[in-house]
Structure formats: structure tokens, C-alpha cells
Coordinates of C-alpha atoms in Angstrom, one line a residue:
M6 CA 2.8 -86.6 -75.2
R7 CA -1.0 -86.8 -75.2
L8 CA -2.5 -84.0 -77.1
Q9 CA -5.7 -82.3 -75.8
G10 CA -5.9 -79.4 -78.3
I11 CA -4.7 -78.2 -81.6
I12 CA -4.3 -74.6 -82.7
F13 CA -4.0 -73.8 -86.5
D14 CA -2.6 -71.1 -88.6
L15 CA -5.0 -70.0 -91.4
D16 CA -3.4 -69.0 -94.7
G17 CA -1.5 -71.8 -96.2
T18 CA -2.5 -74.2 -93.5
L19 CA -6.3 -74.5 -93.4
G20 CA -6.7 -73.4 -97.0
D21 CA -4.8 -72.4 -100.1
T22 CA -5.6 -68.8 -99.7
L23 CA -2.4 -66.8 -100.1
P24 CA -3.0 -66.3 -103.9
A25 CA -6.3 -64.4 -103.0
C26 CA -4.3 -62.3 -100.5
F27 CA -1.8 -61.3 -103.2
V28 CA -4.4 -60.6 -105.8
A29 CA -6.5 -58.5 -103.4
F30 CA -3.5 -56.5 -102.2
R31 CA -2.4 -55.6 -105.7
R32 CA -5.9 -54.6 -106.7
A33 CA -6.3 -52.4 -103.6
M34 CA -2.9 -50.7 -103.8
K35 CA -3.1 -49.7 -107.5
D36 CA -5.3 -46.7 -106.6
F37 CA -3.1 -45.7 -103.6
S38 CA 0.5 -46.4 -104.7
A39 CA 2.5 -46.3 -107.9
R40 CA 4.5 -49.3 -106.9
A41 CA 3.6 -52.8 -108.2
Y42 CA 4.2 -55.4 -105.5
T43 CA 5.3 -59.0 -106.3
D44 CA 4.0 -62.0 -104.3
D45 CA 7.3 -62.2 -102.4
E46 CA 7.2 -58.5 -101.5
I47 CA 3.7 -58.8 -100.2
A48 CA 4.6 -61.9 -98.2
G49 CA 7.5 -60.0 -96.8
L50 CA 5.1 -57.5 -95.3
F51 CA 3.3 -60.2 -93.2
G52 CA 3.6 -59.9 -89.5
P53 CA 1.1 -57.2 -88.7
S54 CA -2.5 -57.7 -89.8
E55 CA -3.7 -56.1 -93.1
E56 CA -4.8 -53.2 -91.0
G57 CA -1.2 -52.7 -89.8
I58 CA 0.4 -53.3 -93.1
I59 CA -1.8 -50.7 -94.9
Q60 CA -1.4 -48.2 -92.1
R61 CA 2.3 -48.3 -92.7
L62 CA 2.2 -48.1 -96.4
V63 CA -0.6 -45.6 -96.9
P64 CA -0.7 -43.7 -93.5
D65 CA -2.8 -40.8 -94.8
R66 CA -5.4 -42.9 -96.6
W67 CA -5.2 -46.2 -94.9
E68 CA -8.9 -46.6 -94.0
A69 CA -10.0 -46.2 -97.6
C70 CA -7.3 -48.5 -98.7
L71 CA -8.3 -51.1 -96.2
R72 CA -11.9 -50.9 -97.4
A73 CA -10.6 -51.4 -101.0
Y74 CA -8.5 -54.4 -99.8
L75 CA -11.4 -56.1 -98.0
A76 CA -13.7 -55.6 -101.0
A77 CA -11.1 -57.0 -103.4
Y78 CA -10.3 -59.9 -101.1
R79 CA -14.0 -60.9 -100.9
E80 CA -14.2 -60.8 -104.7
S81 CA -10.9 -62.8 -105.2
L82 CA -11.8 -65.7 -102.9
P83 CA -14.0 -67.7 -105.3
E84 CA -11.4 -67.7 -108.0
H85 CA -8.1 -67.6 -106.1
A86 CA -8.7 -69.4 -102.7
R87 CA -9.2 -73.2 -102.6
P88 CA -10.2 -75.5 -99.7
I89 CA -7.7 -78.2 -98.9
P90 CA -9.4 -81.5 -99.9
G91 CA -10.4 -83.5 -96.8
M92 CA -9.7 -80.6 -94.3
K93 CA -13.4 -80.2 -93.2
D94 CA -13.8 -83.9 -92.6
A95 CA -10.4 -84.1 -90.8
L96 CA -11.4 -81.3 -88.4
L97 CA -14.8 -83.0 -87.8
R98 CA -12.9 -86.3 -87.1
L99 CA -10.8 -84.5 -84.5
R100 CA -13.7 -82.8 -82.9
T101 CA -15.6 -86.1 -82.6
R102 CA -12.7 -87.4 -80.6
G103 CA -13.1 -84.4 -78.2
M104 CA -10.1 -82.5 -79.4
K105 CA -10.1 -78.8 -78.8
L106 CA -9.6 -76.7 -81.9
A107 CA -8.6 -73.1 -82.3
I108 CA -7.1 -70.7 -84.8
V109 CA -4.3 -68.2 -84.3
T110 CA -3.7 -66.2 -87.4
G111 CA -1.8 -63.0 -88.4
K112 CA -4.8 -62.0 -90.5
G113 CA -7.1 -59.2 -89.4
P114 CA -10.5 -60.2 -88.0
H115 CA -12.5 -59.2 -91.1
S116 CA -10.5 -61.1 -93.6
A117 CA -10.2 -64.1 -91.3
D118 CA -14.0 -64.3 -91.1
L119 CA -14.3 -64.0 -94.8
T120 CA -11.8 -66.7 -95.3
L121 CA -13.4 -69.2 -92.9
K122 CA -16.8 -68.6 -94.5
H123 CA -15.4 -69.2 -98.0
L124 CA -13.7 -72.4 -96.8
D125 CA -16.8 -73.5 -95.0
L126 CA -14.8 -73.9 -91.8
A127 CA -16.4 -71.2 -89.7
D128 CA -18.2 -73.8 -87.4
S129 CA -15.1 -76.0 -86.9
F130 CA -13.4 -73.9 -84.3
E131 CA -14.4 -72.8 -80.8
V132 CA -11.8 -70.0 -80.5
M133 CA -10.1 -67.7 -83.1
E134 CA -7.4 -65.1 -82.3
A135 CA -6.8 -62.7 -85.2
G136 CA -3.7 -60.7 -85.8
S137 CA -2.7 -57.2 -84.6
P138 CA -1.9 -54.0 -86.5
E139 CA 1.1 -53.6 -84.2
G140 CA 2.9 -56.7 -85.5
S141 CA 3.1 -60.4 -85.0
V142 CA 1.5 -61.4 -81.7
K143 CA 1.1 -65.2 -82.2
P144 CA 2.9 -66.3 -79.1
A145 CA 0.7 -64.1 -76.9
A146 CA -2.4 -65.2 -78.9
I147 CA -1.5 -68.9 -78.4
R148 CA -1.1 -68.2 -74.6
R149 CA -4.6 -66.7 -74.5
V150 CA -6.1 -69.8 -76.1
L151 CA -4.3 -72.0 -73.6
S152 CA -5.7 -69.8 -70.7
R153 CA -9.2 -70.0 -72.1
W154 CA -9.0 -73.8 -72.4
G155 CA -7.2 -74.3 -69.1
T156 CA -4.8 -76.6 -70.9
A157 CA -1.1 -77.1 -70.3
P158 CA 1.2 -76.0 -73.2
H159 CA 2.8 -79.4 -73.6
Q160 CA -0.7 -80.9 -74.3
V161 CA -1.3 -78.5 -77.3
A162 CA 0.2 -78.3 -80.8
Y163 CA 0.4 -75.3 -83.1
V164 CA 0.2 -76.2 -86.8
G165 CA 1.6 -73.8 -89.4
D166 CA 3.2 -73.6 -92.8
A167 CA 6.0 -71.1 -92.1
P168 CA 9.2 -71.1 -90.0
S169 CA 7.9 -68.2 -88.0
D170 CA 4.9 -70.3 -87.0
M171 CA 7.3 -72.9 -85.5
E172 CA 9.2 -70.1 -83.6
A173 CA 5.9 -68.7 -82.3
A174 CA 4.9 -72.2 -81.1
R175 CA 8.2 -72.7 -79.2
E176 CA 8.0 -69.2 -77.6
A177 CA 4.5 -70.1 -76.3
G178 CA 5.7 -73.5 -75.1
V179 CA 3.4 -75.6 -77.4
I180 CA 4.4 -78.3 -79.8
P181 CA 5.4 -77.0 -83.2
L182 CA 4.0 -79.0 -86.2
G183 CA 4.8 -78.2 -89.8
A184 CA 2.1 -78.2 -92.4
A185 CA 3.7 -78.8 -95.8
W186 CA 0.7 -80.2 -97.6
L187 CA 0.5 -77.4 -100.2
P188 CA 3.0 -77.4 -103.1
T189 CA 3.7 -73.7 -102.5
T190 CA 5.0 -74.3 -99.0
N191 CA 8.8 -74.1 -98.6
E192 CA 9.1 -77.5 -96.9
Q193 CA 12.9 -77.3 -96.7
A194 CA 12.8 -74.0 -94.8
L195 CA 10.1 -75.4 -92.6
R196 CA 12.1 -78.5 -91.7
A197 CA 15.2 -76.4 -91.1
V198 CA 13.7 -74.9 -87.9
L199 CA 13.1 -78.4 -86.6
P200 CA 9.4 -78.8 -85.9
T201 CA 8.5 -81.8 -83.8
A202 CA 7.1 -83.2 -87.0
T203 CA 6.5 -82.0 -90.6
F204 CA 3.7 -83.4 -92.7
P205 CA 3.8 -83.7 -96.5
T206 CA 0.1 -84.5 -96.7
L207 CA -3.0 -83.9 -94.6
Q208 CA -3.4 -87.6 -94.1
H209 CA 0.1 -87.9 -92.6
F210 CA -0.9 -85.2 -90.1
I211 CA -4.2 -86.9 -89.1
H212 CA -2.5 -90.2 -88.5
W213 CA 0.2 -88.5 -86.3
I214 CA -2.4 -86.6 -84.3
E215 CA -4.5 -89.7 -83.7
A216 CA -1.5 -91.6 -82.5
N217 CA -0.7 -88.8 -80.1
A218 CA -4.2 -87.8 -78.9
G219 CA -5.3 -88.8 -75.5
E220 CA -8.9 -89.1 -74.3
A221 CA -9.6 -85.4 -74.6
R222 CA -11.8 -83.9 -71.9
R223 CA -13.8 -80.7 -72.1

């Protein structure tokens, strides 16, 4: 195994951003629904992008609700989304070695852009594939990244914090790696789906990557 590229999930992997998603969703939905959603209920809706989730929940007013969500998300980021210490330097370290870096996320393109700017990671990736309103498309998105890079699946890893991320990686034929460096991650559930490796800290991940990285060529 000599890695040439790494594809990352976004929420819960590149940043501690899920709290901002939950806060923004509740703020947006209060004017469109009488229901008060818990964090777990909101997380259970993930799969489609925010566009798709809101279309399903508020079909007759989804565009206004989406605008409210994006405004609330932008406002919630400074207080409720935190960078992962050392992540920007870690990505720079990998890029300096010639490693190809990309993002495949279930987030919609607008919220993904807001997130990367807030985390100061917008310039760290050469490719980003956002989510779809139709549902989870991560395996197909990973394959599009591979095609753009011209890299074989066994030379690329997908890093995520959820069991579904590991399943998407396997479906696409890339190496599944578990990101368990946030205390909110269910590490037990992540390990239960048997990633190639699971990392309790970002430093463990960097050490593993550097041990398995070849002389990357662009």
C-alpha cells in the first residue's frame, strides 16, 4: 500500500462543525415547523444535502427555509464550529509531500464553502465534491475524484468519522480510514465496521499516512 491521495469527509472530520449544523437547523425550522428537533433527530436526516432534507420536510416553502438555514449557519459558525488543532498544518505537510487532497461531503455546496472558509481550509484541497439533494452519493463522488486524478482506488484513502463513510469508501474501492479524534465521535461504532485503521488523534493519523505514503506524483 503506497498512498497517492487522500479524500476527506468534512463535518466531524476536518472540523468540529456538527454543533453549528444543529443550531442552524433548529433556528431555520422554527418559522416553518412546529416540531423541535433534537441533535440525534437532525443527524438522522443526514444523507441528502441540506437542500434535499429541507425539500422533504418543507416541500411547499423549501427555498425560503433553505435561505433561512444558510443565513443561520453562517451566523452560527463563529460560536459553534471549531477548527481541529493542527489540521491546517497537517494538510500542508501532506501537500508538501505531493499528496493529492480532496473532499467528498454530504453537505450542500453553499454550506460546504462557508465551512471551509470558516476553518481557513479553502485553499488546502484541489477538488471538492458536495452532496446531492437526492440522497447519499459519496461512492459515486469518490469515483469522480479518482477519475479526475487518474489514480487507482487502492492508492487512495477516504477519511471519515461515521460508519457510513467507511461503507462508502469500500463501495468505491478505496481504503477506509476512521477519524475518531473528536470526543463526539462514536469510536466504537466506527471500529465496528472494521476500517483499515481508526485514529484516536490527528497525530496518529499523520504518522500512519506518512508510513504508507509513496513518492506521490502529480
